[in-house]
PDB file of C-alpha atoms in Angstrom:
ATOM      1  CA  UNK A1414      12.241 -11.193   5.730  1.00 92.00           C
ATOM      2  CA  UNK A1415      10.904 -11.003   2.139  1.00 95.00           C
ATOM      3  CA  UNK A1416       9.628  -7.512   0.887  1.00 96.00           C
ATOM      4  CA  UNK A1417       7.801  -6.630  -2.183  1.00 96.00           C
ATOM      5  CA  UNK A1418       8.189  -3.019  -3.483  1.00 97.00           C
ATOM      6  CA  UNK A1419       5.296  -1.312  -5.578  1.00 96.00           C
ATOM      7  CA  UNK A1420       6.633   1.885  -7.273  1.00 95.00           C
ATOM      8  CA  UNK A1421       4.428   2.980  -9.748  1.00 93.00           C
ATOM      9  CA  UNK A1422       0.800   1.362 -10.036  1.00 92.00           C
ATOM     10  CA  UNK A1423      -2.072   1.739  -7.672  1.00 94.00           C
ATOM     11  CA  UNK A1424      -2.759  -0.728  -5.101  1.00 95.00           C
ATOM     12  CA  UNK A1425      -6.058  -1.918  -6.675  1.00 94.00           C
ATOM     13  CA  UNK A1426      -4.401  -2.223 -10.204  1.00 94.00           C
ATOM     14  CA  UNK A1427      -1.831  -4.131  -8.962  1.00 94.00           C
ATOM     15  CA  UNK A1428      -4.393  -6.556  -6.830  1.00 93.00           C
ATOM     16  CA  UNK A1429      -6.073  -6.944 -10.190  1.00 92.00           C
ATOM     17  CA  UNK A1430      -3.300  -7.437 -12.507  1.00 92.00           C
ATOM     18  CA  UNK A1431      -0.080  -8.427 -10.669  1.00 91.00           C
ATOM     19  CA  UNK A1432      -1.448 -10.382  -7.722  1.00 91.00           C
ATOM     20  CA  UNK A1433       0.901 -13.357  -8.786  1.00 89.00           C
ATOM     21  CA  UNK A1434       3.810 -11.511  -8.175  1.00 90.00           C
ATOM     22  CA  UNK A1435       2.938 -10.571  -4.656  1.00 90.00           C
ATOM     23  CA  UNK A1436       2.508 -14.052  -3.123  1.00 88.00           C
ATOM     24  CA  UNK A1437       4.733 -15.404  -0.436  1.00 91.00           C
ATOM     25  CA  UNK A1438       6.082 -11.874   0.910  1.00 95.00           C
ATOM     26  CA  UNK A1439       6.231 -11.104   4.630  1.00 95.00           C
ATOM     27  CA  UNK A1440       5.820  -7.523   3.799  1.00 97.00           C
ATOM     28  CA  UNK A1441       4.374  -5.422   0.776  1.00 97.00           C
ATOM     29  CA  UNK A1442       5.178  -1.889   0.295  1.00 97.00           C
ATOM     30  CA  UNK A1443       3.660   0.889  -1.894  1.00 97.00           C
ATOM     31  CA  UNK A1444       4.346   4.197  -2.404  1.00 95.00           C
ATOM     32  CA  UNK A1445       2.333   7.307  -2.456  1.00 94.00           C
ATOM     33  CA  UNK A1446       0.728   5.917  -5.760  1.00 93.00           C
ATOM     34  CA  UNK A1447      -0.822   3.142  -3.616  1.00 94.00           C
ATOM     35  CA  UNK A1448      -4.108   5.086  -2.828  1.00 95.00           C
ATOM     36  CA  UNK A1449      -3.671   8.548  -4.072  1.00 94.00           C
ATOM     37  CA  UNK A1450      -5.753  10.903  -1.994  1.00 95.00           C
ATOM     38  CA  UNK A1451      -7.887   9.823   0.689  1.00 96.00           C
ATOM     39  CA  UNK A1452     -10.652  11.543   2.234  1.00 96.00           C
ATOM     40  CA  UNK A1453     -11.463  11.087   5.983  1.00 94.00           C
ATOM     41  CA  UNK A1454     -15.056  12.387   5.351  1.00 95.00           C
ATOM     42  CA  UNK A1455     -15.588  10.016   2.504  1.00 96.00           C
ATOM     43  CA  UNK A1456     -14.000   7.229   4.207  1.00 94.00           C
ATOM     44  CA  UNK A1457     -16.115   7.734   7.403  1.00 93.00           C
ATOM     45  CA  UNK A1458     -19.005   8.508   5.458  1.00 94.00           C
ATOM     46  CA  UNK A1459     -18.708   5.238   3.567  1.00 93.00           C
ATOM     47  CA  UNK A1460     -18.315   6.804   0.108  1.00 95.00           C
ATOM     48  CA  UNK A1461     -15.147   5.123  -0.278  1.00 95.00           C
ATOM     49  CA  UNK A1462     -13.310   2.211   1.092  1.00 95.00           C
ATOM     50  CA  UNK A1463      -9.566   2.790   0.549  1.00 96.00           C
ATOM     51  CA  UNK A1464      -8.191   1.861   3.976  1.00 96.00           C
ATOM     52  CA  UNK A1465     -10.860  -1.031   3.647  1.00 96.00           C
ATOM     53  CA  UNK A1466      -9.174  -2.453   0.663  1.00 96.00           C
ATOM     54  CA  UNK A1467      -5.689  -2.284   2.085  1.00 97.00           C
ATOM     55  CA  UNK A1468      -7.180  -4.338   4.976  1.00 97.00           C
ATOM     56  CA  UNK A1469      -8.883  -6.869   2.646  1.00 96.00           C
ATOM     57  CA  UNK A1470      -5.286  -7.143   0.576  1.00 96.00           C
ATOM     58  CA  UNK A1471      -3.330  -7.913   3.836  1.00 96.00           C
ATOM     59  CA  UNK A1472      -5.786 -10.890   4.872  1.00 96.00           C
ATOM     60  CA  UNK A1473      -5.661 -12.295   1.292  1.00 96.00           C
ATOM     61  CA  UNK A1474      -2.049 -12.377   1.220  1.00 95.00           C
ATOM     62  CA  UNK A1475      -1.564 -12.823   4.675  1.00 95.00           C
ATOM     63  CA  UNK A1476       1.254 -10.337   4.893  1.00 96.00           C
ATOM     64  CA  UNK A1477       1.808  -6.892   6.253  1.00 97.00           C
ATOM     65  CA  UNK A1478       1.286  -3.911   4.116  1.00 97.00           C
ATOM     66  CA  UNK A1479       2.181  -0.445   4.113  1.00 98.00           C
ATOM     67  CA  UNK A1480       0.736   1.998   1.760  1.00 97.00           C
ATOM     68  CA  UNK A1481       1.449   5.596   1.147  1.00 96.00           C
ATOM     69  CA  UNK A1482      -1.227   8.037   0.632  1.00 95.00           C
ATOM     70  CA  UNK A1483      -2.064  11.762   1.001  1.00 94.00           C
ATOM     71  CA  UNK A1484      -5.033  12.325   3.424  1.00 95.00           C
ATOM     72  CA  UNK A1485      -7.638  15.070   3.440  1.00 95.00           C
ATOM     73  CA  UNK A1486      -8.759  15.962   6.794  1.00 91.00           C
ATOM     74  CA  UNK A1487     -11.861  18.285   6.222  1.00 90.00           C
ATOM     75  CA  UNK A1488      -9.426  20.599   4.033  1.00 91.00           C
ATOM     76  CA  UNK A1489      -6.238  19.780   6.052  1.00 91.00           C
ATOM     77  CA  UNK A1490      -3.829  17.763   3.757  1.00 93.00           C
ATOM     78  CA  UNK A1491      -1.047  15.515   5.095  1.00 92.00           C
ATOM     79  CA  UNK A1492       1.400  12.958   3.564  1.00 93.00           C
ATOM     80  CA  UNK A1493       0.396   9.761   5.114  1.00 95.00           C
ATOM     81  CA  UNK A1494       0.772   5.598   5.268  1.00 96.00           C
ATOM     82  CA  UNK A1495      -1.725   3.192   6.579  1.00 97.00           C
ATOM     83  CA  UNK A1496      -0.433  -0.050   7.929  1.00 97.00           C
ATOM     84  CA  UNK A1497      -2.677  -3.154   7.767  1.00 97.00           C
ATOM     85  CA  UNK A1498      -2.251  -6.807   8.975  1.00 97.00           C
ATOM     86  CA  UNK A1499      -4.464  -9.805   8.965  1.00 95.00           C
ATOM     87  CA  UNK A1500      -7.417  -7.816   7.689  1.00 96.00           C
ATOM     88  CA  UNK A1501      -7.148  -4.962   9.919  1.00 96.00           C
ATOM     89  CA  UNK A1502      -5.833  -1.489  10.239  1.00 96.00           C
ATOM     90  CA  UNK A1503      -2.966  -1.239  12.421  1.00 97.00           C
ATOM     91  CA  UNK A1504      -2.889   2.465  12.360  1.00 95.00           C
ATOM     92  CA  UNK A1505      -2.031   5.510  10.030  1.00 95.00           C
ATOM     93  CA  UNK A1506       1.161   7.741  10.373  1.00 95.00           C
ATOM     94  CA  UNK A1507       1.486  11.035   9.240  1.00 94.00           C
ATOM     95  CA  UNK A1508       4.470  13.020   8.257  1.00 92.00           C
ATOM     96  CA  UNK A1509       6.052  15.162  11.154  1.00 90.00           C
ATOM     97  CA  UNK A1510       7.533  17.895   9.462  1.00 84.00           C
ATOM     98  CA  UNK A1511       6.705  20.561   6.931  1.00 77.00           C
ATOM     99  CA  UNK A1512       9.425  21.926   4.944  1.00 76.00           C
ATOM    100  CA  UNK A1513       9.252  25.592   3.287  1.00 72.00           C
ATOM    101  CA  UNK A1514       6.062  26.262   1.733  1.00 71.00           C
ATOM    102  CA  UNK A1515       3.749  23.510   1.340  1.00 71.00           C
ATOM    103  CA  UNK A1516       0.150  22.592   0.973  1.00 80.00           C
ATOM    104  CA  UNK A1517       0.787  19.813   3.253  1.00 80.00           C
ATOM    105  CA  UNK A1518       0.501  20.097   7.197  1.00 78.00           C
ATOM    106  CA  UNK A1519       2.699  18.052   9.157  1.00 77.00           C
ATOM    107  CA  UNK A1520       1.232  15.299  11.660  1.00 79.00           C
ATOM    108  CA  UNK A1521       2.531  14.791  15.137  1.00 72.00           C
ATOM    109  CA  UNK A1522       3.878  10.937  15.321  1.00 77.00           C
ATOM    110  CA  UNK A1523       6.417   8.528  14.839  1.00 89.00           C
ATOM    111  CA  UNK A1524       5.496   5.177  15.161  1.00 93.00           C
ATOM    112  CA  UNK A1525       7.290   1.764  15.016  1.00 96.00           C
ATOM    113  CA  UNK A1526       4.356  -1.050  14.224  1.00 97.00           C
ATOM    114  CA  UNK A1527       5.068  -4.242  16.129  1.00 96.00           C
ATOM    115  CA  UNK A1528       4.237  -6.877  13.084  1.00 96.00           C
ATOM    116  CA  UNK A1529       4.542 -10.751  12.513  1.00 95.00           C
ATOM    117  CA  UNK A1530       7.140  -9.282   9.870  1.00 94.00           C
ATOM    118  CA  UNK A1531       8.910  -7.627  12.882  1.00 94.00           C
ATOM    119  CA  UNK A1532       9.116  -4.117  14.571  1.00 96.00           C
ATOM    120  CA  UNK A1533       8.869  -1.592  11.459  1.00 97.00           C
ATOM    121  CA  UNK A1534       9.006   2.099  11.420  1.00 97.00           C
ATOM    122  CA  UNK A1535       7.865   4.434   8.977  1.00 97.00           C
ATOM    123  CA  UNK A1536       9.328   7.756   7.953  1.00 97.00           C
ATOM    124  CA  UNK A1537       7.494   9.746   5.285  1.00 95.00           C
ATOM    125  CA  UNK A1538       8.556  12.302   2.574  1.00 91.00           C
ATOM    126  CA  UNK A1539      11.052  15.157   3.914  1.00 91.00           C
ATOM    127  CA  UNK A1540      11.062  13.595   7.236  1.00 94.00           C
ATOM    128  CA  UNK A1541      13.822  11.711   5.871  1.00 95.00           C
ATOM    129  CA  UNK A1542      15.928  14.690   5.833  1.00 94.00           C
ATOM    130  CA  UNK A1543      15.735  15.068   9.412  1.00 93.00           C
ATOM    131  CA  UNK A1544      18.515  12.524  11.267  1.00 93.00           C
ATOM    132  CA  UNK A1545      16.301  12.463  14.165  1.00 93.00           C
ATOM    133  CA  UNK A1546      13.529  10.589  12.228  1.00 94.00           C
ATOM    134  CA  UNK A1547      15.512   7.447  12.101  1.00 95.00           C
ATOM    135  CA  UNK A1548      17.070   7.964  15.485  1.00 93.00           C
ATOM    136  CA  UNK A1549      13.485   8.170  17.229  1.00 94.00           C
ATOM    137  CA  UNK A1550      12.528   5.007  15.560  1.00 95.00           C
ATOM    138  CA  UNK A1551      15.710   3.204  16.208  1.00 93.00           C
ATOM    139  CA  UNK A1552      15.436   4.080  19.732  1.00 92.00           C
ATOM    140  CA  UNK A1553      12.011   2.887  19.704  1.00 93.00           C
ATOM    141  CA  UNK A1554      13.551  -0.632  18.656  1.00 93.00           C
ATOM    142  CA  UNK A1555      12.614  -0.554  15.109  1.00 95.00           C
ATOM    143  CA  UNK A1556      13.838  -3.890  13.268  1.00 95.00           C
ATOM    144  CA  UNK A1557      13.813  -2.154   9.938  1.00 96.00           C
ATOM    145  CA  UNK A1558      12.666   1.602   8.814  1.00 97.00           C
ATOM    146  CA  UNK A1559      10.712   1.861   5.640  1.00 98.00           C
ATOM    147  CA  UNK A1560      10.826   5.354   3.882  1.00 97.00           C
ATOM    148  CA  UNK A1561       8.115   6.439   1.649  1.00 97.00           C
ATOM    149  CA  UNK A1562       9.114   9.468  -0.726  1.00 93.00           C
ATOM    150  CA  UNK A1563       7.056  10.906  -3.627  1.00 90.00           C
ATOM    151  CA  UNK A1564       9.291  11.976  -6.724  1.00 87.00           C
ATOM    152  CA  UNK A1565      13.098  11.850  -6.431  1.00 88.00           C
ATOM    153  CA  UNK A1566      14.662  15.215  -7.963  1.00 85.00           C
ATOM    154  CA  UNK A1567      18.112  14.367  -7.068  1.00 87.00           C
ATOM    155  CA  UNK A1568      20.373  11.830  -5.023  1.00 90.00           C
ATOM    156  CA  UNK A1569      19.794  13.489  -1.665  1.00 93.00           C
ATOM    157  CA  UNK A1570      17.090  10.814  -0.426  1.00 95.00           C
ATOM    158  CA  UNK A1571      19.438   8.145  -1.090  1.00 95.00           C
ATOM    159  CA  UNK A1572      22.216   9.628   0.548  1.00 96.00           C
ATOM    160  CA  UNK A1573      20.101  10.453   3.664  1.00 96.00           C
ATOM    161  CA  UNK A1574      18.715   6.797   3.454  1.00 97.00           C
ATOM    162  CA  UNK A1575      22.475   5.443   3.746  1.00 97.00           C
ATOM    163  CA  UNK A1576      23.355   7.859   6.358  1.00 96.00           C
ATOM    164  CA  UNK A1577      20.426   7.001   8.776  1.00 95.00           C
ATOM    165  CA  UNK A1578      21.130   3.080   8.351  1.00 95.00           C
ATOM    166  CA  UNK A1579      24.693   3.291   9.023  1.00 94.00           C
ATOM    167  CA  UNK A1580      24.491   6.109  11.926  1.00 92.00           C
ATOM    168  CA  UNK A1581      21.624   4.185  13.646  1.00 93.00           C
ATOM    169  CA  UNK A1582      22.658   0.552  12.808  1.00 93.00           C
ATOM    170  CA  UNK A1583      19.098  -0.595  11.124  1.00 95.00           C
ATOM    171  CA  UNK A1584      18.322  -1.378   7.539  1.00 95.00           C
ATOM    172  CA  UNK A1585      16.191   1.228   5.740  1.00 97.00           C
ATOM    173  CA  UNK A1586      14.317   1.334   2.514  1.00 97.00           C
ATOM    174  CA  UNK A1587      13.312   3.999   0.309  1.00 97.00           C
ATOM    175  CA  UNK A1588      10.107   3.326  -1.849  1.00 97.00           C
ATOM    176  CA  UNK A1589       9.418   6.250  -4.321  1.00 95.00           C
ATOM    177  CA  UNK A1590       7.770   6.953  -7.456  1.00 93.00           C
ATOM    178  CA  UNK A1591       9.679   4.281  -9.968  1.00 93.00           C
ATOM    179  CA  UNK A1592      12.365   3.649  -7.702  1.00 95.00           C
ATOM    180  CA  UNK A1593      13.396   1.572  -4.731  1.00 96.00           C
ATOM    181  CA  UNK A1594      16.698   1.465  -2.563  1.00 97.00           C
ATOM    182  CA  UNK A1595      17.829  -0.763   0.534  1.00 97.00           C
ATOM    183  CA  UNK A1596      20.607   0.269   2.415  1.00 96.00           C
ATOM    184  CA  UNK A1597      22.119  -1.967   5.361  1.00 94.00           C
ATOM    185  CA  UNK A1598      23.323  -1.196   8.666  1.00 93.00           C
ATOM    186  CA  UNK A1599      27.031  -0.215   6.933  1.00 92.00           C
ATOM    187  CA  UNK A1600      25.422   2.459   4.801  1.00 93.00           C
ATOM    188  CA  UNK A1601      26.176  -0.003   1.535  1.00 94.00           C
ATOM    189  CA  UNK A1602      23.469  -0.099  -1.147  1.00 95.00           C
ATOM    190  CA  UNK A1603      22.027  -3.898  -1.371  1.00 93.00           C
ATOM    191  CA  UNK A1604      19.542  -3.017  -3.794  1.00 94.00           C
ATOM    192  CA  UNK A1605      18.726  -0.018  -6.352  1.00 94.00           C
ATOM    193  CA  UNK A1606      16.002  -0.649  -9.280  1.00 95.00           C
ATOM    194  CA  UNK A1607      13.784   1.259 -11.013  1.00 94.00           C
ATOM    195  CA  UNK A1608      11.266  -1.650 -11.943  1.00 95.00           C
ATOM    196  CA  UNK A1609       7.673  -1.303 -11.229  1.00 94.00           C
ATOM    197  CA  UNK A1610       7.405  -4.287  -8.707  1.00 95.00           C
ATOM    198  CA  UNK A1611      10.598  -5.099  -6.823  1.00 95.00           C
ATOM    199  CA  UNK A1612      11.045  -8.303  -4.606  1.00 95.00           C
ATOM    200  CA  UNK A1613      14.034  -8.444  -2.071  1.00 94.00           C
ATOM    201  CA  UNK A1614      15.383 -10.570   0.851  1.00 93.00           C
ATOM    202  CA  UNK A1615      16.236  -8.173   3.425  1.00 91.00           C
ATOM    203  CA  UNK A1616      18.508  -9.564   6.844  1.00 86.00           C
ATOM    204  CA  UNK A1617      16.940  -8.104   9.848  1.00 87.00           C
ATOM    205  CA  UNK A1618      20.334  -7.182  11.962  1.00 85.00           C
ATOM    206  CA  UNK A1619      21.066  -4.227  14.337  1.00 79.00           C
ATOM    207  CA  UNK A1620      24.355  -2.606  15.295  1.00 76.00           C
ATOM    208  CA  UNK A1621      25.037  -0.090  17.858  1.00 67.00           C
ATOM    209  CA  UNK A1622      27.800   2.470  17.617  1.00 62.00           C
ATOM    210  CA  UNK A1623      29.593   3.528  20.817  1.00 60.00           C
ATOM    211  CA  UNK A1624      29.798   7.353  20.653  1.00 60.00           C
ATOM    212  CA  UNK A1625      31.841   9.588  23.040  1.00 58.00           C
ATOM    213  CA  UNK A1626      32.137  13.455  23.067  1.00 59.00           C
ATOM    214  CA  UNK A1627      34.963  15.797  23.992  1.00 58.00           C
ATOM    215  CA  UNK A1628      35.019  16.899  27.347  1.00 59.00           C
ATOM    216  CA  UNK A1629      37.937  19.020  27.735  1.00 58.00           C
ATOM    217  CA  UNK A1630      39.052  22.269  26.690  1.00 58.00           C
ATOM    218  CA  UNK A1631      36.246  24.756  25.823  1.00 56.00           C
ATOM    219  CA  UNK A1632      33.561  21.584  26.334  1.00 53.00           C
ATOM    220  CA  UNK A1633      30.291  22.998  28.253  1.00 57.00           C
ATOM    221  CA  UNK A1634      26.862  21.145  28.579  1.00 58.00           C
ATOM    222  CA  UNK A1635      24.166  22.280  26.042  1.00 49.00           C
ATOM    223  CA  UNK A1636      22.327  25.556  27.606  1.00 56.00           C
ATOM    224  CA  UNK A1637      25.129  26.231  29.866  1.00 56.00           C
ATOM    225  CA  UNK A1638      26.701  28.974  27.485  1.00 52.00           C
ATOM    226  CA  UNK A1639      30.220  29.973  27.093  1.00 45.00           C
TER     227      UNK A1639
END
């Protein structure tokens, strides 16, 4: 699968100035700079056409597009990602967890999108810090997991990316501001770049680890008490 990551510019600026760099990719991934803040009220009222732009670009390039954004649902703000293919919106995924004190509220859904590029799961922002995020998407048969992050302050997102790829046996990619990282099913970093536009060939492969638990001595089922 040939994937292109846009880590810095907005979707429209890349569309206008760097369109030649987007050709011949199965999947295009834009970070949270892709759309910025999207108001559902303005979108529904026809004042803005952010989601329509994503759909139009997916049709023009015949590619699947994942584009990060912050959404404003009548005063409720969420980290989100819109997914488009063949000129139509497949759906919008919201971040499922809120960490500490934040102006952003949690959403309610994890989703694997069945696209022509494969079955793609999406993890948003701090959801990456919760191991169950990647686990849920893997159990829903994701071929590949895309993680959108805002600003990287340390190496923890990369560590969690590699751990998630290894423990779940599915390749994962991180797209943040000015940074892209891809981890394979062995937890190895296949690509790490700070370029504005990054192209990569990603091998879709899966591995499943057989896990056993200790069942002697003080072992009890969860909830049974001691």
